[in-house]
Structure formats: structure tokens, C-alpha cells
PDB file of C-alpha atoms in Angstrom:
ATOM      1  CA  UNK A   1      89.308 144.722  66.678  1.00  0.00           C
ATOM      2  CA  UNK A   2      86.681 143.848  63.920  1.00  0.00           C
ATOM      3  CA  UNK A   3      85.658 141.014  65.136  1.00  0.00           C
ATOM      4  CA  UNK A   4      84.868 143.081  68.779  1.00  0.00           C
ATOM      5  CA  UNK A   5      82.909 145.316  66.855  1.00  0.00           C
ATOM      6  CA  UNK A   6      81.103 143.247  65.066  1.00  0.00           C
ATOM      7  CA  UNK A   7      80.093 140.820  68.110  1.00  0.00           C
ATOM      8  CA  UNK A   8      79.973 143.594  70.901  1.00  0.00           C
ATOM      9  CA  UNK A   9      77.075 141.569  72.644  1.00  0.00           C
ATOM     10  CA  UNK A  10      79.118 138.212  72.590  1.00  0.00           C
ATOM     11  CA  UNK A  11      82.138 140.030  74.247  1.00  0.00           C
ATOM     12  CA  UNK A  12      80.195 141.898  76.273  1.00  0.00           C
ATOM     13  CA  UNK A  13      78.414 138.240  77.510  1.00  0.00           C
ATOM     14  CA  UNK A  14      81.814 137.136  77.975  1.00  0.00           C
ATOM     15  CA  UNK A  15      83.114 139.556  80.103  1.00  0.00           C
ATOM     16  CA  UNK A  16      80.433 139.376  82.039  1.00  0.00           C
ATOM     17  CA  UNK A  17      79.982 135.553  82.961  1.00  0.00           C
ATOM     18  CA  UNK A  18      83.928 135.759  83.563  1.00  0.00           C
ATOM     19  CA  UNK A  19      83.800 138.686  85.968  1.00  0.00           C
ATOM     20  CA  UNK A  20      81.061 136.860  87.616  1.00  0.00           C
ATOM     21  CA  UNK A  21      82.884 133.253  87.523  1.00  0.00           C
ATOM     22  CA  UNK A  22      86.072 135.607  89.007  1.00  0.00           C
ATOM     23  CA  UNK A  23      83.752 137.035  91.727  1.00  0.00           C
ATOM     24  CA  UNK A  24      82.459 133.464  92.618  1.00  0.00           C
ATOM     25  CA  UNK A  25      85.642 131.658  93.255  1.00  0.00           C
ATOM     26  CA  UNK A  26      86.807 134.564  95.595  1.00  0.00           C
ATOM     27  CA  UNK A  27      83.591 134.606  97.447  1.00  0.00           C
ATOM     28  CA  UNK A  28      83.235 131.203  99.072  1.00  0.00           C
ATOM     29  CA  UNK A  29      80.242 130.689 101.768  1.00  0.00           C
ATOM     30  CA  UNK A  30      83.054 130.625 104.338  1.00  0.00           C
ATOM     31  CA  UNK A  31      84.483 132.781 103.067  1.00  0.00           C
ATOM     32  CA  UNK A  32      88.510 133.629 103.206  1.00  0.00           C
ATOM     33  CA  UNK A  33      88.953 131.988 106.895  1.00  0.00           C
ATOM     34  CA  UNK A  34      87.155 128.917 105.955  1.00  0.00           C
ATOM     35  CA  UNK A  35      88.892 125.359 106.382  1.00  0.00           C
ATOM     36  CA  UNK A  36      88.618 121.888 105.019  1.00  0.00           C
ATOM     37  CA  UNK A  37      87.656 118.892 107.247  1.00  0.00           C
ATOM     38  CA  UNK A  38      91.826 117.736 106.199  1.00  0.00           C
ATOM     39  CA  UNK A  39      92.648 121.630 107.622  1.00  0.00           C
ATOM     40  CA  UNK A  40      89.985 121.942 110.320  1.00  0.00           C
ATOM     41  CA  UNK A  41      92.167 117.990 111.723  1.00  0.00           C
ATOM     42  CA  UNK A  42      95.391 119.845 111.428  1.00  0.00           C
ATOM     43  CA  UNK A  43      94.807 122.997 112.869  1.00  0.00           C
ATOM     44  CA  UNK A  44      92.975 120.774 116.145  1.00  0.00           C
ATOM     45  CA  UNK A  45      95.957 118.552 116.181  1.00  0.00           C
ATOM     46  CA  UNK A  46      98.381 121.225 116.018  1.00  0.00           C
ATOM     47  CA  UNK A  47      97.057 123.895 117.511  1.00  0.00           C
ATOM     48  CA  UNK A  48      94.368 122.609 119.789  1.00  0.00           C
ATOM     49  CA  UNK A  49      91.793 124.686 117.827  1.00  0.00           C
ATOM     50  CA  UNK A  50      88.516 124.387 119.517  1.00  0.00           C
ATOM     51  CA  UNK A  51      85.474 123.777 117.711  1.00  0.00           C
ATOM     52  CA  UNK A  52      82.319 125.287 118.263  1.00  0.00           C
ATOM     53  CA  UNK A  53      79.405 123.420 116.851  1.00  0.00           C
ATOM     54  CA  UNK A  54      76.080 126.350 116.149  1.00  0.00           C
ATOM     55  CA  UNK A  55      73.745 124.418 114.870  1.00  0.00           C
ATOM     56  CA  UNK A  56      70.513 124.322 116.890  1.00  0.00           C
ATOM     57  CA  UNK A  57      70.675 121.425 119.805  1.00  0.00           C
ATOM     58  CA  UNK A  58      68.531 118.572 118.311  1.00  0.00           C
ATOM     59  CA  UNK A  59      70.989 118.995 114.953  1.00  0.00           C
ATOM     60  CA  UNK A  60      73.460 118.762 117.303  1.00  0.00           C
ATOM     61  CA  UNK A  61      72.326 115.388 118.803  1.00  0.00           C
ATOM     62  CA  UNK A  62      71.605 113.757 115.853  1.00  0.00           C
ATOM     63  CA  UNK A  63      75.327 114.368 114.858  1.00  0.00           C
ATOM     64  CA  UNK A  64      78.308 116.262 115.871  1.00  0.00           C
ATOM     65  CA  UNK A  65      82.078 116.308 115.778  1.00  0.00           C
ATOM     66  CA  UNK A  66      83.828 115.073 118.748  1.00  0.00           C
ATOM     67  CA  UNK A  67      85.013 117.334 121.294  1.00  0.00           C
ATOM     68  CA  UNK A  68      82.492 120.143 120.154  1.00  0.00           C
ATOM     69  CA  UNK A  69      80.874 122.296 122.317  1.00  0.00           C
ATOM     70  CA  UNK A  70      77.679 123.630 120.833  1.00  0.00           C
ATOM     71  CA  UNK A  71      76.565 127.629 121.010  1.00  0.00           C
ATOM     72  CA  UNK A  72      73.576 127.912 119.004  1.00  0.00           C
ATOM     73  CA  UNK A  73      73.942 130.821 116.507  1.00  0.00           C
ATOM     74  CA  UNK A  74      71.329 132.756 118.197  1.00  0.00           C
ATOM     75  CA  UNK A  75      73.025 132.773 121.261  1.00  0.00           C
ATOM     76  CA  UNK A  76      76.593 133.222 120.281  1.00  0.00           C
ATOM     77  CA  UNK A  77      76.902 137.141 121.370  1.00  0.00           C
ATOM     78  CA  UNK A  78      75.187 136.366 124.991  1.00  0.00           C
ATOM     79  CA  UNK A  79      77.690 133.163 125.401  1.00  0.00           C
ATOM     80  CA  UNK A  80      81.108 134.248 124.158  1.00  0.00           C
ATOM     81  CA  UNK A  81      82.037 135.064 127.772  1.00  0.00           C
ATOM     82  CA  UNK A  82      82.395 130.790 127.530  1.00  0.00           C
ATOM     83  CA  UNK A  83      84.951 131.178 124.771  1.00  0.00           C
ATOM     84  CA  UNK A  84      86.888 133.470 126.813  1.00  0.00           C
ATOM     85  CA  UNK A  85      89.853 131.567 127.060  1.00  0.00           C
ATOM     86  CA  UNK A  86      90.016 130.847 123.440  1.00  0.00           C
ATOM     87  CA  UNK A  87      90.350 134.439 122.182  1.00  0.00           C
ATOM     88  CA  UNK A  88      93.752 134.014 121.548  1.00  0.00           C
ATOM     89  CA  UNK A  89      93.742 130.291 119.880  1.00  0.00           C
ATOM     90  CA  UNK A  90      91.865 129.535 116.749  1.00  0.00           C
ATOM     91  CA  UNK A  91      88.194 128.374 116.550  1.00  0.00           C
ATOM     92  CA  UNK A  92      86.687 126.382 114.291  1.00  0.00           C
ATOM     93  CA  UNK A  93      82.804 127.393 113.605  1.00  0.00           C
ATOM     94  CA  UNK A  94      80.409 124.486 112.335  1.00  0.00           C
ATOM     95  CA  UNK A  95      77.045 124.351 110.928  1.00  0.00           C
ATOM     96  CA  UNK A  96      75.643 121.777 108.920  1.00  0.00           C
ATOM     97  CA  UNK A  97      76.812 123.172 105.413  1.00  0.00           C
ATOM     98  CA  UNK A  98      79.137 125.985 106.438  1.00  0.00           C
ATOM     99  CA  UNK A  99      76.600 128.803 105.487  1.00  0.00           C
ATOM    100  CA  UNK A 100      75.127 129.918 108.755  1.00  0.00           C
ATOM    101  CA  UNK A 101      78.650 129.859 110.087  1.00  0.00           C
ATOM    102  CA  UNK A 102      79.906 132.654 108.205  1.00  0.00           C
ATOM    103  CA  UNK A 103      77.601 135.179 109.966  1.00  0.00           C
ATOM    104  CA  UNK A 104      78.623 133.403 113.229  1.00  0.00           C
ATOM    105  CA  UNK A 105      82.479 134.463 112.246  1.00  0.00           C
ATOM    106  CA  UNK A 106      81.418 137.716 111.724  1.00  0.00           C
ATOM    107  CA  UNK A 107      80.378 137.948 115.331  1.00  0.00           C
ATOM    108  CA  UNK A 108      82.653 136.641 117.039  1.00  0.00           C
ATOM    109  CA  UNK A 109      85.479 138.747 114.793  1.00  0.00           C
ATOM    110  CA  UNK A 110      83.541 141.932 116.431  1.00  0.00           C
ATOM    111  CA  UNK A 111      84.002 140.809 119.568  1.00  0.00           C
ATOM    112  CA  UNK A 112      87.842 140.765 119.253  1.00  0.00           C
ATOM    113  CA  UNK A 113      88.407 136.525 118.583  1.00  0.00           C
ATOM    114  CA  UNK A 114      91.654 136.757 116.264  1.00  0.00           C
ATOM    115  CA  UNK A 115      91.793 133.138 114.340  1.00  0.00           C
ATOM    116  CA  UNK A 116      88.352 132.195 113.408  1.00  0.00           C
ATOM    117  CA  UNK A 117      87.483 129.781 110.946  1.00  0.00           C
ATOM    118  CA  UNK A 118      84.649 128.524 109.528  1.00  0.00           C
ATOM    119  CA  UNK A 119      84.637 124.448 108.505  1.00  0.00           C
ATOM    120  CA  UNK A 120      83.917 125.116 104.566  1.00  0.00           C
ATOM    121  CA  UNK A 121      80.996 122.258 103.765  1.00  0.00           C
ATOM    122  CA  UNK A 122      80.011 121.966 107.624  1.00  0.00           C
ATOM    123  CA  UNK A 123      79.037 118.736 108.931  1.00  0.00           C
ATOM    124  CA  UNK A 124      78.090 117.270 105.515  1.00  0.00           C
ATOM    125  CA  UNK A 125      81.785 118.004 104.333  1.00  0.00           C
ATOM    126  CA  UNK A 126      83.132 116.406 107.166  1.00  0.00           C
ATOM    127  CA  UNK A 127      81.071 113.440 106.848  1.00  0.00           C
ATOM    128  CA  UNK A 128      81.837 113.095 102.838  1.00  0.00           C
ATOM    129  CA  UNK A 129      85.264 112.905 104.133  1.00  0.00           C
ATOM    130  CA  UNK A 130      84.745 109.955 105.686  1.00  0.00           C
ATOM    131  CA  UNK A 131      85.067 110.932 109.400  1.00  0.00           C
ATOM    132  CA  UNK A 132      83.478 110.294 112.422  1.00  0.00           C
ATOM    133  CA  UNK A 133      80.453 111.929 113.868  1.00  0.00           C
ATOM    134  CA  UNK A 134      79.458 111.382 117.777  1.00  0.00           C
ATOM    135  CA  UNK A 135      75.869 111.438 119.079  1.00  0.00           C
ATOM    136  CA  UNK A 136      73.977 112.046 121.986  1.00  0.00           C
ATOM    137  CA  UNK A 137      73.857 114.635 124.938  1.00  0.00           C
ATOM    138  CA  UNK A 138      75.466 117.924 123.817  1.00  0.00           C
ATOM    139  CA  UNK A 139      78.580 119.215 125.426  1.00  0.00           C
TER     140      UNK A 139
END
């Protein structure tokens, strides 16, 4: 108890950087919903998730997974009337770092999709994994 009085601004530094270090690892840029590139492969394999690529069209070209369909972000509210026949299944959301995709959850979560996910990383994660990227025309 001394030493806490003695050094209140070193606890109180403490407590801090931990609370924010908690925060952190709880608040992901995918958030809670967000998969690996190892999840995102089960959950298409077992599941038949769909993925939906919203990353502008020329990112899409340069690079996308296979079997993607790409929505732009912009026009993900307009278009969900495509992903109809998905609302019950899951979706997997991809941008090119998994940052943009988060918002895009968000959206489609309002619109009453049930299993959303986000690929945590994006593109780049899948990539660093070591798997393949298609490219050409978009889907």
C-alpha cells in the first residue's frame, strides 16, 4: 500500500496502458465476426460461405479470391437484393486489409444477413498465407 502511495503516477500509468492493451485485443478491425484465411477455407468448404469481394473494381482485377463476386462498398445497400439468397448462409466480406470491411458488415447486419464475417487481414492476409489469388474480369 506504500509503495501505491508513493508511486501513484506509475500505477496510475499502469493501469492505464493495461486497460488500453485490454481494450485493443477485444477490438480487432474485424471485429468479433472476423475470420482467418485457415477459417474463411473452412467455413467455404463446409458451409459453402460465399465471399463477397468490396474493394473497388480495378483492386479487384489486379487480384481477387476465387469464386468472389465483387460489390463495391459504396454500392453494397443498392445491391444486396443480389445476396438475397445468401441471407441465411454465411458471407465472407473482403477488402484489401480487412478495415473497410467492417463497416460493410455493419450494413449488411442492418439489413437482416445473420452470419457475416469479415476476412481479418483482407487480401494481404490471405496472400501472406500463401494462397492463391485469380485475376482478370470481375465476377
Amino acid at each position: 500500500m506504500e509503495f501505491i502511495q508513493q508511486n501513484i503516477l506509475l500505477v496510475a500509468v499502469a493501469v492505464v496502458s493495461g486497460s488500453m492493451l485490454l481494450a485493443l485485443s477485444f477490438r480487432r478491425p474485424g471485429g468479433t465476426n472476423a475470420v482467418t484465411p485457415t477459417q474463411a477455407t473452412m467455413l467455404i468448404n463446409r458451409e459453402n460461405a460465399q465471399l463477397i469481394d468490396i474493394r473497388e473494381p480495378n483492386e479487384y482485377v489486379a487480384g481477387h479470391l476465387g469464386d468472389s463476386r465483387n460489390i463495391p462498398a459504396g454500392s453494397l445497400a443498392e445491391r444486396a437484393t443480389e445476396l438475397e439468397p445468401f441471407k441465411d448462409k454465411p458471407l465472407i466480406l473482403i477488402c484489401h486489409s480487412g478495415m473497410r470491411s467492417s463497416a460493410a458488415r455493419s450494413t449488411l447486419a442492418k439489413l437482416g444477413f445473420l452470419k457475416v464475417h469479415t476476412l481479418d487481414g483482407g487480401v494481404a492476409a490471405w496472400s501472406e498465407a500463401g494462397l492463391p489469388l485469380k485475376k482478370g474480369a470481375r465476377r
